[in-house]
Coordinates of N, CA and C and ligand atoms in Angstrom, one line a residue:
M1 N 130.6 -6.8 60.8 CA 130.3 -5.4 60.4 C 130.3 -4.6 61.7
R2 N 130.9 -3.4 61.6 CA 130.9 -2.5 62.7 C 130.4 -1.1 62.2
L3 N 129.4 -0.6 63.0 CA 128.8 0.7 62.6 C 128.9 1.7 63.7
L4 N 129.3 2.9 63.4 CA 129.3 4.0 64.3 C 128.1 4.9 64.0
F5 N 127.1 5.0 64.9 CA 126.0 5.8 64.7 C 126.0 7.0 65.7
V6 N 126.0 8.2 65.1 CA 126.1 9.4 66.0 C 124.8 10.1 66.1
G7 N 124.4 10.4 67.4 CA 123.1 11.1 67.7 C 123.1 12.5 67.2
D8 N 121.9 13.1 67.0 CA 121.7 14.4 66.5 C 122.8 15.4 66.7
V9 N 123.4 15.8 65.6 CA 124.5 16.8 65.6 C 123.8 18.2 65.6
V10 N 124.1 19.0 66.7 CA 123.4 20.2 66.9 C 124.3 21.4 66.7
G11 N 124.0 22.2 65.6 CA 124.7 23.5 65.4 C 126.2 23.4 65.3
S12 N 126.8 24.5 65.3 CA 128.3 24.5 65.2 C 129.0 23.8 66.3
P13 N 128.5 23.9 67.6 CA 129.2 23.2 68.6 C 129.2 21.7 68.4
G14 N 128.1 21.2 67.9 CA 128.0 19.7 67.6 C 128.8 19.3 66.4
R15 N 128.9 20.2 65.4 CA 129.7 19.9 64.2 C 131.2 19.9 64.5
R16 N 131.5 20.9 65.4 CA 132.9 20.9 65.8 C 133.3 19.7 66.6
A17 N 132.4 19.3 67.5 CA 132.7 18.1 68.4 C 132.8 16.8 67.4
L18 N 132.0 16.7 66.4 CA 132.1 15.6 65.5 C 133.4 15.6 64.8
R19 N 133.8 16.8 64.2 CA 135.0 16.9 63.5 C 136.2 16.6 64.3
D20 N 136.2 17.1 65.6 CA 137.4 16.8 66.5 C 137.4 15.4 66.9
L21 N 136.3 14.7 67.2 CA 136.3 13.4 67.8 C 136.3 12.2 66.8
L22 N 135.8 12.5 65.6 CA 135.5 11.4 64.7 C 136.8 10.6 64.3
P23 N 137.9 11.3 64.0 CA 139.2 10.6 63.6 C 139.6 9.6 64.7
G24 N 139.5 10.0 66.0 CA 139.9 9.1 67.1 C 138.9 7.9 67.2
L25 N 137.6 8.2 67.0 CA 136.6 7.1 67.1 C 136.8 6.1 66.0
R26 N 137.2 6.6 64.8 CA 137.4 5.7 63.6 C 138.6 4.8 64.0
E27 N 139.6 5.4 64.6 CA 140.8 4.6 64.9 C 140.5 3.6 66.0
E28 N 139.8 4.0 67.0 CA 139.5 3.1 68.1 C 138.5 2.0 67.7
H29 N 137.5 2.3 67.0 CA 136.4 1.3 66.8 C 136.5 0.7 65.4
Q30 N 137.2 1.3 64.5 CA 137.4 0.7 63.1 C 136.0 0.5 62.4
P31 N 135.1 1.4 62.4 CA 133.8 1.2 61.9 C 133.8 1.0 60.3
D32 N 133.0 0.1 59.8 CA 132.9 -0.1 58.4 C 132.0 1.1 57.8
W33 N 131.1 1.5 58.7 CA 130.1 2.5 58.3 C 130.0 3.6 59.4
V34 N 129.8 4.8 59.0 CA 129.5 5.9 59.9 C 128.2 6.6 59.4
V35 N 127.2 6.5 60.3 CA 125.9 7.2 60.0 C 125.7 8.2 61.1
V36 N 125.2 9.4 60.6 CA 125.1 10.5 61.5 C 123.7 11.1 61.4
N37 N 123.0 11.4 62.5 CA 121.7 12.1 62.4 C 122.1 13.6 62.3
G38 N 121.6 14.3 61.2 CA 122.0 15.7 61.0 C 120.8 16.6 61.0
E39 N 119.7 16.2 61.7 CA 118.5 17.1 61.6 C 118.6 18.4 62.3
N40 N 119.6 18.6 63.2 CA 119.8 19.9 63.8 C 121.1 20.5 63.5
A41 N 121.7 20.1 62.4 CA 123.1 20.5 62.1 C 123.2 22.0 61.8
A42 N 122.2 22.6 61.2 CA 122.2 24.0 60.8 C 121.6 24.9 61.9
G43 N 122.5 25.4 62.8 CA 122.0 26.3 63.9 C 120.9 25.7 64.8
G44 N 120.9 24.3 64.9 CA 120.0 23.6 65.7 C 118.7 23.2 65.0
L45 N 118.4 23.8 63.8 CA 117.2 23.4 63.1 C 117.4 23.1 61.7
G46 N 117.3 21.9 61.3 CA 117.4 21.5 59.9 C 118.9 21.3 59.5
I47 N 119.0 21.2 58.1 CA 120.4 21.0 57.6 C 120.4 21.7 56.2
T48 N 121.5 22.3 55.9 CA 121.7 23.0 54.6 C 122.5 22.1 53.6
S49 N 122.4 22.5 52.3 CA 123.2 21.7 51.3 C 124.6 21.7 51.6
K50 N 125.1 22.9 52.0 CA 126.6 23.0 52.3 C 127.0 22.1 53.5
L51 N 126.1 22.0 54.5 CA 126.5 21.1 55.6 C 126.3 19.6 55.2
V52 N 125.4 19.3 54.3 CA 125.3 17.9 53.8 C 126.6 17.5 53.2
R53 N 127.1 18.5 52.3 CA 128.4 18.2 51.6 C 129.5 18.1 52.6
E54 N 129.5 19.0 53.6 CA 130.6 18.9 54.6 C 130.6 17.6 55.3
L55 N 129.5 17.1 55.7 CA 129.4 15.8 56.4 C 129.8 14.6 55.5
L56 N 129.3 14.6 54.3 CA 129.5 13.5 53.4 C 130.9 13.5 52.8
D57 N 131.4 14.7 52.3 CA 132.6 14.8 51.6 C 133.8 15.1 52.5
D58 N 133.7 16.0 53.4 CA 134.9 16.3 54.3 C 135.0 15.3 55.4
L59 N 133.9 15.0 56.1 CA 134.1 14.0 57.2 C 133.9 12.6 56.8
D60 N 133.5 12.3 55.5 CA 133.5 11.0 55.0 C 132.4 10.2 55.7
V61 N 131.3 10.8 56.1 CA 130.1 10.1 56.7 C 129.4 9.4 55.6
D62 N 129.0 8.1 55.8 CA 128.4 7.3 54.8 C 126.9 7.7 54.5
V63 N 126.1 7.9 55.6 CA 124.7 8.3 55.4 C 124.3 9.3 56.5
I64 N 123.5 10.2 56.1 CA 122.9 11.2 57.0 C 121.5 10.9 57.2
T65 N 121.0 10.8 58.5 CA 119.6 10.7 58.7 C 119.0 12.0 59.2
L66 N 117.7 12.1 59.2 CA 117.1 13.4 59.6 C 116.0 13.1 60.6
G67 N 114.9 13.9 60.6 CA 113.9 13.8 61.6 C 112.8 14.9 61.4
N68 N 112.2 15.3 62.5 CA 111.1 16.3 62.3 C 111.6 17.6 61.8
H69 N 112.9 17.9 61.8 CA 113.4 19.2 61.3 C 113.9 19.0 59.9
A70 N 113.6 17.9 59.2 CA 114.1 17.7 57.9 C 113.9 18.8 56.9
Y71 N 112.7 19.5 57.0 CA 112.3 20.4 56.0 C 112.5 21.9 56.5
H72 N 113.2 22.1 57.5 CA 113.4 23.5 58.1 C 114.1 24.4 57.1
R73 N 115.0 23.9 56.3 CA 115.8 24.7 55.4 C 115.4 24.4 53.9
R74 N 114.8 25.3 53.3 CA 114.3 25.0 51.9 C 115.5 24.7 50.9
D75 N 116.6 25.3 51.2 CA 117.8 25.2 50.4 C 118.2 23.7 50.2
V76 N 117.8 22.8 51.1 CA 118.2 21.4 51.0 C 117.2 20.5 50.2
Y77 N 116.0 21.0 49.9 CA 115.0 20.2 49.3 C 115.5 19.5 48.0
G78 N 116.2 20.3 47.1 CA 116.6 19.7 45.9 C 117.6 18.6 46.1
L79 N 118.5 18.8 47.1 CA 119.6 17.8 47.4 C 119.0 16.6 48.0
L80 N 117.9 16.7 48.7 CA 117.2 15.5 49.3 C 116.7 14.6 48.2
D81 N 116.4 15.2 47.0 CA 115.9 14.4 45.9 C 117.1 13.7 45.1
T82 N 118.2 14.4 45.1 CA 119.3 14.0 44.2 C 120.4 13.2 44.9
E83 N 120.7 13.5 46.1 CA 121.7 12.9 46.9 C 121.2 11.7 47.6
D84 N 121.6 10.5 47.2 CA 121.0 9.3 47.8 C 121.6 8.8 49.2
R85 N 122.5 9.7 49.7 CA 123.1 9.3 51.0 C 122.6 10.1 52.2
I86 N 121.4 10.7 51.9 CA 120.7 11.4 53.0 C 119.2 11.0 53.0
V87 N 118.7 10.6 54.2 CA 117.3 10.1 54.3 C 116.5 11.0 55.3
R88 N 115.2 11.1 54.9 CA 114.3 11.8 55.9 C 113.2 10.8 56.2
P89 N 112.4 11.0 57.3 CA 111.4 10.0 57.7 C 110.6 9.4 56.5
A90 N 110.6 8.0 56.5 CA 110.0 7.3 55.4 C 108.5 7.4 55.5
N91 N 107.9 7.6 56.7 CA 106.5 7.7 56.8 C 105.9 9.1 56.8
Y92 N 106.7 10.0 56.1 CA 106.2 11.3 55.8 C 105.3 11.2 54.5
P93 N 104.6 12.3 54.2 CA 103.7 12.2 53.0 C 104.5 11.8 51.7
K94 N 103.9 10.9 51.0 CA 104.5 10.5 49.7 C 104.6 11.7 48.8
G95 N 105.6 11.9 48.0 CA 105.8 13.0 47.2 C 106.5 14.2 47.8
N96 N 106.7 14.1 49.1 CA 107.6 15.1 49.8 C 109.0 15.0 49.2
P97 N 109.8 16.0 49.3 CA 111.2 15.9 48.9 C 112.0 14.8 49.6
G98 N 112.8 14.1 48.9 CA 113.7 13.1 49.6 C 113.2 11.7 49.6
R99 N 114.0 10.9 50.2 CA 113.6 9.4 50.3 C 113.7 9.0 51.8
G100 N 113.0 7.9 52.1 CA 113.0 7.4 53.5 C 114.0 6.4 53.8
Y101 N 114.6 5.8 52.8 CA 115.6 4.8 53.0 C 116.6 4.8 51.9
T102 N 117.8 4.2 52.1 CA 118.8 4.1 51.1 C 119.6 2.9 51.3
V103 N 120.3 2.5 50.3 CA 121.3 1.3 50.4 C 122.6 1.8 49.9
V104 N 123.6 1.8 50.8 CA 125.0 2.1 50.3 C 125.8 0.9 50.2
E105 N 126.8 0.9 49.3 CA 127.5 -0.3 49.1 C 129.0 0.0 49.1
R106 N 129.8 -0.9 49.7 CA 131.3 -0.8 49.6 C 131.9 -2.2 49.7
D107 N 132.9 -2.5 48.8 CA 133.5 -3.8 48.8 C 132.5 -4.9 48.8
G108 N 131.4 -4.7 48.0 CA 130.5 -5.8 47.9 C 129.5 -6.0 49.1
R109 N 129.7 -5.1 50.1 CA 128.8 -5.2 51.3 C 127.8 -4.0 51.2
R110 N 126.5 -4.4 51.6 CA 125.5 -3.4 51.4 C 124.8 -3.1 52.8
L111 N 124.7 -1.8 53.1 CA 124.0 -1.3 54.3 C 122.8 -0.5 53.9
A112 N 121.7 -1.0 54.4 CA 120.4 -0.2 54.2 C 120.2 0.7 55.5
V113 N 119.9 1.9 55.3 CA 119.6 2.8 56.4 C 118.2 3.4 56.2
V114 N 117.3 3.2 57.2 CA 115.9 3.7 57.2 C 115.8 4.8 58.2
N115 N 115.1 5.8 57.8 CA 114.7 6.9 58.8 C 113.2 6.8 59.0
L116 N 112.8 6.8 60.2 CA 111.4 6.6 60.5 C 110.9 7.5 61.6
S117 N 109.7 8.1 61.5 CA 109.3 9.0 62.6 C 108.2 8.3 63.4
G118 N 108.2 8.5 64.7 CA 107.2 8.1 65.6 C 105.9 8.9 65.4
M119 N 104.8 8.5 66.1 CA 103.6 9.3 66.0 C 103.1 9.8 67.4
V120 N 103.8 9.5 68.4 CA 103.4 9.9 69.8 C 104.2 11.2 70.0
F121 N 103.5 12.3 70.2 CA 104.0 13.7 70.4 C 104.9 14.2 69.2
V122 N 104.9 13.5 68.1 CA 105.5 14.0 66.9 C 104.6 13.5 65.7
Q123 N 104.7 14.2 64.6 CA 103.8 13.9 63.5 C 104.4 13.1 62.4
A124 N 103.5 12.2 61.9 CA 103.9 11.4 60.7 C 102.6 11.1 59.9
A125 N 102.8 10.8 58.6 CA 101.6 10.6 57.8 C 101.1 9.2 57.9
R126 N 101.9 8.2 58.2 CA 101.5 6.8 58.3 C 102.2 6.1 59.5
S127 N 101.6 5.0 59.9 CA 102.1 4.3 61.1 C 103.5 3.8 60.8
P128 N 104.5 4.1 61.7 CA 105.8 3.6 61.5 C 105.9 2.1 61.5
F129 N 104.9 1.4 62.2 CA 105.0 0.0 62.3 C 104.7 -0.7 61.0
A130 N 103.6 -0.2 60.3 CA 103.3 -0.8 59.0 C 104.3 -0.4 58.0
E131 N 104.8 0.9 58.1 CA 105.8 1.4 57.2 C 107.1 0.5 57.2
I132 N 107.6 0.2 58.4 CA 108.8 -0.6 58.4 C 108.6 -2.0 57.9
D133 N 107.4 -2.5 58.1 CA 107.1 -3.9 57.6 C 107.3 -3.8 56.0
A134 N 106.7 -2.8 55.4 CA 106.8 -2.7 54.0 C 108.2 -2.5 53.5
I135 N 109.0 -1.7 54.2 CA 110.4 -1.4 53.8 C 111.2 -2.7 54.0
I136 N 111.0 -3.4 55.1 CA 111.8 -4.6 55.3 C 111.5 -5.6 54.1
A137 N 110.3 -5.7 53.7 CA 109.9 -6.6 52.6 C 110.6 -6.1 51.3
E138 N 110.6 -4.8 51.1 CA 111.2 -4.2 49.9 C 112.7 -4.5 49.8
L139 N 113.3 -4.4 51.0 CA 114.8 -4.5 51.1 C 115.4 -5.9 51.3
R140 N 114.5 -6.8 51.4 CA 114.9 -8.2 51.8 C 116.1 -8.7 51.1
D141 N 116.2 -8.6 49.8 CA 117.3 -9.1 49.0 C 118.3 -8.0 48.6
R142 N 118.1 -6.8 49.1 CA 118.9 -5.7 48.6 C 120.0 -5.2 49.6
A143 N 120.0 -5.8 50.8 CA 121.0 -5.3 51.7 C 121.5 -6.5 52.6
D144 N 122.7 -6.4 53.1 CA 123.2 -7.4 54.1 C 122.9 -7.0 55.5
H145 N 122.9 -5.7 55.8 CA 122.5 -5.2 57.1 C 121.5 -4.0 56.9
L146 N 120.5 -4.0 57.8 CA 119.5 -2.9 57.8 C 119.5 -2.3 59.1
I147 N 119.6 -1.0 59.1 CA 119.5 -0.3 60.4 C 118.4 0.8 60.3
V148 N 117.8 1.0 61.4 CA 116.6 2.0 61.5 C 117.0 3.1 62.5
D149 N 116.9 4.3 62.0 CA 116.9 5.5 62.9 C 115.5 5.8 63.2
F150 N 115.0 5.4 64.4 CA 113.6 5.7 64.8 C 113.6 7.0 65.6
H151 N 113.1 8.0 64.8 CA 113.1 9.4 65.4 C 111.8 9.6 66.1
A152 N 111.8 9.5 67.4 CA 110.5 9.5 68.1 C 110.7 10.1 69.5
E153 N 109.6 10.5 70.1 CA 109.7 11.2 71.4 C 109.5 10.2 72.6
A154 N 108.5 9.3 72.5 CA 108.1 8.5 73.6 C 108.9 7.2 73.7
T155 N 109.5 7.0 74.9 CA 110.3 5.7 75.0 C 109.3 4.5 74.8
S156 N 108.1 4.6 75.2 CA 107.1 3.5 75.0 C 107.0 3.1 73.6
E157 N 106.9 4.1 72.7 CA 106.7 3.8 71.3 C 108.1 3.2 70.7
K158 N 109.2 3.7 71.3 CA 110.5 3.2 70.8 C 110.7 1.8 71.2
V159 N 110.4 1.5 72.5 CA 110.6 0.1 73.0 C 109.7 -0.8 72.2
A160 N 108.5 -0.4 71.9 CA 107.5 -1.2 71.1 C 108.1 -1.5 69.7
M161 N 108.7 -0.4 69.1 CA 109.3 -0.6 67.8 C 110.5 -1.6 67.8
G162 N 111.3 -1.5 68.9 CA 112.4 -2.5 69.1 C 111.9 -3.9 69.0
W163 N 110.8 -4.2 69.7 CA 110.3 -5.6 69.7 C 109.7 -5.9 68.4
H164 N 109.1 -4.9 67.8 CA 108.4 -5.1 66.5 C 109.4 -5.5 65.4
V165 N 110.6 -5.0 65.4 CA 111.6 -5.3 64.4 C 112.6 -6.3 64.8
D166 N 112.6 -6.7 66.1 CA 113.6 -7.7 66.6 C 113.7 -8.9 65.7
G167 N 115.0 -9.2 65.3 CA 115.2 -10.3 64.5 C 115.1 -10.1 63.0
R168 N 114.6 -8.9 62.7 CA 114.4 -8.5 61.2 C 115.3 -7.4 60.8
V169 N 115.9 -6.7 61.7 CA 116.9 -5.6 61.3 C 118.1 -5.8 62.2
T170 N 119.2 -5.2 61.8 CA 120.4 -5.3 62.6 C 120.4 -4.4 63.8
A171 N 119.8 -3.2 63.6 CA 119.8 -2.2 64.7 C 118.6 -1.3 64.6
C172 N 118.0 -1.0 65.7 CA 116.9 0.0 65.8 C 117.4 1.0 66.8
L173 N 117.7 2.2 66.4 CA 118.4 3.2 67.2 C 117.5 4.4 67.3
G174 N 117.1 4.8 68.6 CA 116.3 5.9 68.8 C 117.0 7.2 68.7
T175 N 116.4 8.2 68.2 CA 116.9 9.6 68.2 C 115.8 10.6 68.5
H176 N 116.1 11.8 68.6 CA 115.2 13.0 68.7 C 115.1 13.6 70.1
T177 N 115.2 12.8 71.2 CA 115.0 13.5 72.5 C 116.3 14.2 72.9
H178 N 117.5 13.9 72.3 CA 118.8 14.4 72.6 C 119.3 14.0 74.0
V179 N 118.6 13.1 74.6 CA 119.1 12.6 75.9 C 119.3 11.1 75.8
P180 N 120.6 10.7 76.0 CA 120.9 9.3 75.9 C 120.3 8.5 76.9
T181 N 119.8 7.3 76.6 CA 119.2 6.4 77.5 C 120.2 5.3 77.9
A182 N 119.9 4.6 79.0 CA 120.9 3.6 79.5 C 120.4 2.2 79.2
D183 N 119.7 2.0 78.1 CA 119.1 0.7 77.8 C 119.6 0.0 76.6
A184 N 120.9 0.3 76.2 CA 121.4 -0.3 75.0 C 121.6 -1.8 75.2
R185 N 121.2 -2.6 74.3 CA 121.3 -4.1 74.4 C 121.0 -4.7 73.1
V186 N 121.4 -6.0 73.0 CA 121.0 -6.7 71.8 C 119.7 -7.5 72.2
L187 N 118.6 -7.3 71.5 CA 117.4 -8.0 71.9 C 117.5 -9.5 71.5
P188 N 116.7 -10.4 72.0 CA 116.9 -11.8 71.9 C 116.9 -12.3 70.4
G189 N 116.2 -11.6 69.5 CA 116.2 -12.0 68.1 C 117.4 -11.6 67.3
G190 N 118.3 -10.7 67.9 CA 119.5 -10.3 67.3 C 119.5 -8.9 66.7
T191 N 118.6 -8.0 67.3 CA 118.6 -6.6 66.9 C 119.2 -5.7 68.0
A192 N 120.2 -4.9 67.6 CA 120.8 -4.0 68.6 C 119.8 -2.9 68.8
Y193 N 119.6 -2.5 70.1 CA 118.5 -1.5 70.4 C 119.0 -0.5 71.4
I194 N 118.6 0.8 71.2 CA 118.7 1.8 72.3 C 117.5 2.7 72.1
S195 N 116.9 3.1 73.2 CA 115.7 4.1 73.1 C 116.2 5.4 72.5
D196 N 117.3 5.9 73.0 CA 117.8 7.2 72.4 C 119.3 7.2 72.5
V197 N 119.9 7.5 71.4 CA 121.4 7.6 71.3 C 121.9 8.9 72.0
G198 N 121.0 9.9 72.0 CA 121.4 11.2 72.6 C 121.8 12.2 71.5
M199 N 122.5 13.2 71.8 CA 122.9 14.2 70.8 C 124.4 14.5 70.8
T200 N 124.8 15.2 69.8 CA 126.2 15.7 69.7 C 126.1 17.2 69.7
G201 N 126.3 17.8 70.8 CA 126.1 19.2 70.9 C 126.3 19.6 72.4
A202 N 125.8 20.9 72.7 CA 126.1 21.5 74.0 C 125.2 20.9 75.1
R203 N 125.8 20.2 76.0 CA 125.1 19.6 77.1 C 124.7 20.7 78.1
G204 N 125.3 21.9 78.0 CA 125.0 23.0 79.0 C 123.7 23.7 78.7
G205 N 123.0 23.3 77.6 CA 121.7 24.0 77.3 C 120.5 23.1 77.7
V206 N 119.3 23.5 77.3 CA 118.1 22.7 77.5 C 117.8 22.1 76.2
I207 N 118.2 20.8 75.9 CA 118.0 20.1 74.7 C 118.9 20.7 73.6
V208 N 118.5 21.9 73.0 CA 119.4 22.6 72.1 C 119.5 24.0 72.4
V209 N 118.7 24.5 73.3 CA 118.6 25.9 73.6 C 119.4 26.4 74.7
R210 N 119.9 27.7 74.6 CA 120.7 28.2 75.7 C 119.9 28.2 77.0
R211 N 120.5 27.7 78.1 CA 119.6 27.4 79.2 C 119.0 28.6 79.9
E212 N 119.6 29.8 79.8 CA 119.0 31.0 80.4 C 117.7 31.4 79.6
Q213 N 117.8 31.2 78.3 CA 116.6 31.5 77.5 C 115.5 30.5 77.7
A214 N 115.8 29.2 77.8 CA 114.8 28.2 78.1 C 114.2 28.4 79.5
L215 N 115.0 28.7 80.4 CA 114.5 28.9 81.8 C 113.6 30.2 81.9
E216 N 114.0 31.2 81.1 CA 113.1 32.4 81.1 C 111.7 32.1 80.6
R217 N 111.7 31.2 79.5 CA 110.5 30.8 78.9 C 109.6 30.0 79.9
V218 N 110.2 29.1 80.5 CA 109.4 28.2 81.4 C 109.0 29.0 82.7
R219 N 109.8 29.9 83.1 CA 109.5 30.7 84.4 C 108.4 31.7 84.1
T220 N 108.5 32.4 83.0 CA 107.6 33.6 82.7 C 106.5 33.2 81.8
M221 N 106.6 32.1 81.0 CA 105.6 31.7 80.0 C 105.5 32.8 78.9
M222 N 106.5 33.7 78.8 CA 106.5 34.7 77.8 C 107.3 34.3 76.6
P223 N 107.1 34.8 75.4 CA 107.9 34.4 74.2 C 109.3 34.9 74.4
V224 N 110.3 34.0 74.1 CA 111.7 34.3 74.3 C 112.4 33.8 73.0
K225 N 113.3 34.6 72.5 CA 114.1 34.2 71.3 C 115.0 33.1 71.8
F226 N 115.0 32.0 71.0 CA 115.9 30.9 71.3 C 117.2 30.9 70.5
E227 N 118.3 30.7 71.1 CA 119.6 30.5 70.4 C 120.2 29.1 70.8
T228 N 121.1 28.6 69.9 CA 121.7 27.3 70.2 C 122.7 27.4 71.3
A229 N 122.6 26.5 72.2 CA 123.6 26.5 73.3 C 124.9 26.1 72.8
E230 N 126.0 26.6 73.5 CA 127.3 26.3 73.1 C 128.2 25.7 74.2
D231 N 127.6 25.7 75.4 CA 128.3 25.3 76.6 C 128.5 23.8 76.8
D232 N 129.7 23.3 77.0 CA 129.9 21.9 77.4 C 129.5 20.9 76.3
P233 N 130.2 21.0 75.1 CA 129.8 20.1 74.0 C 130.2 18.6 74.3
W234 N 129.3 17.7 73.9 CA 129.6 16.3 74.0 C 129.2 15.6 72.7
L235 N 129.8 14.4 72.5 CA 129.4 13.6 71.4 C 128.7 12.3 72.0
N236 N 127.5 12.0 71.5 CA 126.8 10.8 71.9 C 126.6 9.9 70.7
A237 N 127.0 8.7 70.9 CA 126.9 7.7 69.7 C 126.8 6.3 70.2
V238 N 126.6 5.4 69.3 CA 126.7 4.0 69.7 C 127.6 3.3 68.6
V239 N 128.2 2.2 69.0 CA 128.9 1.3 68.1 C 128.2 0.0 68.1
V240 N 127.7 -0.4 66.9 CA 127.0 -1.7 66.8 C 127.9 -2.7 66.0
E241 N 128.0 -3.9 66.6 CA 128.7 -5.0 65.9 C 127.7 -6.0 65.4
A242 N 127.9 -6.6 64.2 CA 127.0 -7.6 63.7 C 127.7 -8.7 63.0
D243 N 127.1 -9.8 62.9 CA 127.7 -10.9 62.1 C 127.3 -10.8 60.6
G244 N 127.8 -11.7 59.8 CA 127.6 -11.6 58.4 C 126.2 -12.0 58.0
E245 N 125.4 -12.5 58.9 CA 124.0 -12.8 58.7 C 123.1 -11.7 58.9
G246 N 123.6 -10.5 59.4 CA 122.8 -9.4 59.7 C 122.3 -9.3 61.1
R247 N 122.8 -10.2 61.9 CA 122.4 -10.2 63.4 C 123.4 -9.4 64.2
A248 N 122.9 -8.6 65.1 CA 123.8 -7.8 65.9 C 124.4 -8.7 67.0
T249 N 125.7 -8.5 67.3 CA 126.4 -9.2 68.4 C 126.7 -8.3 69.5
G250 N 126.6 -7.0 69.4 CA 126.9 -6.1 70.5 C 126.5 -4.7 70.1
I251 N 126.3 -3.9 71.2 CA 126.1 -2.5 71.0 C 126.7 -1.8 72.2
E252 N 127.5 -0.8 71.9 CA 128.3 -0.1 73.0 C 128.0 1.4 72.9
Q253 N 127.7 2.0 74.0 CA 127.4 3.4 74.0 C 128.7 4.2 74.1
V254 N 128.7 5.3 73.3 CA 129.9 6.2 73.4 C 129.4 7.6 73.8
L255 N 129.9 8.0 75.0 CA 129.5 9.4 75.5 C 130.8 10.1 75.8
M256 N 131.2 11.1 75.0 CA 132.5 11.7 75.1 C 132.4 13.2 75.2
E257 N 133.2 13.8 76.1 CA 133.3 15.2 76.2 C 134.2 15.7 75.0
A258 N 133.7 16.8 74.3 CA 134.5 17.3 73.2 C 135.6 18.2 73.7
P259 N 136.7 18.3 73.1 CA 137.8 19.2 73.5 C 137.4 20.6 73.3
G260 N 137.8 21.5 74.2 CA 137.6 22.9 74.1 C 136.2 23.3 73.9
Ligands
FE2_301 FE1 117.1 16.4 67.1
FE2_302 FE1 113.9 15.7 66.3

């Protein structure tokens, strides 16, 4: 099994980078599945129904994951309930729009994708550690491979989650900070791990914001209107390889400059 997982796609520069680079990545890596974090797809904050359709239907993405910006656009709430190929953090309040995990199937092979939020410097309703235990038990006989998008801020919490799920999931991939980390590896139990995949968007900004606006804010401490950076778009992703038993055999980081 080969999976391409793309870090937070940010605004139109990120969507353009994904559209331009995805065909080449499919050709080079031959992924069975493509999973994309889309929490910043709409102008840097949240995702709209139109963009969900664009990713799933036009770009043929298998599953979209979200994060703390899941509910920024009201327009998508209905679709979060009806479209089973998009997930928001599983440990958000029960009864909120959407689902926390999903299982997609093709040619008799089943991939489970779980979205989970950390609790250090980000908010969640329940511990991600207890939550993932319950989900793994729930999915035990329902999927061949299980991957977790752990949307969290602190590397300490992410490393802890990696060890917590090692040997029980195929991959535990960090998102949210938009900065790729250099610690991709397969843990001893057979779980592919990285603290943060990074983002697909403009590297010339500060996380997602135009750098001159972010700098004015930190220099002056005055309110500044933030716009999405467009300068120097890159695609950040990982390719995970796994055996038929659900154990990862490799993880490779993909850091690519987008054309134009
Ligand atoms: Fe993000
Ligand atoms: Fe986030």
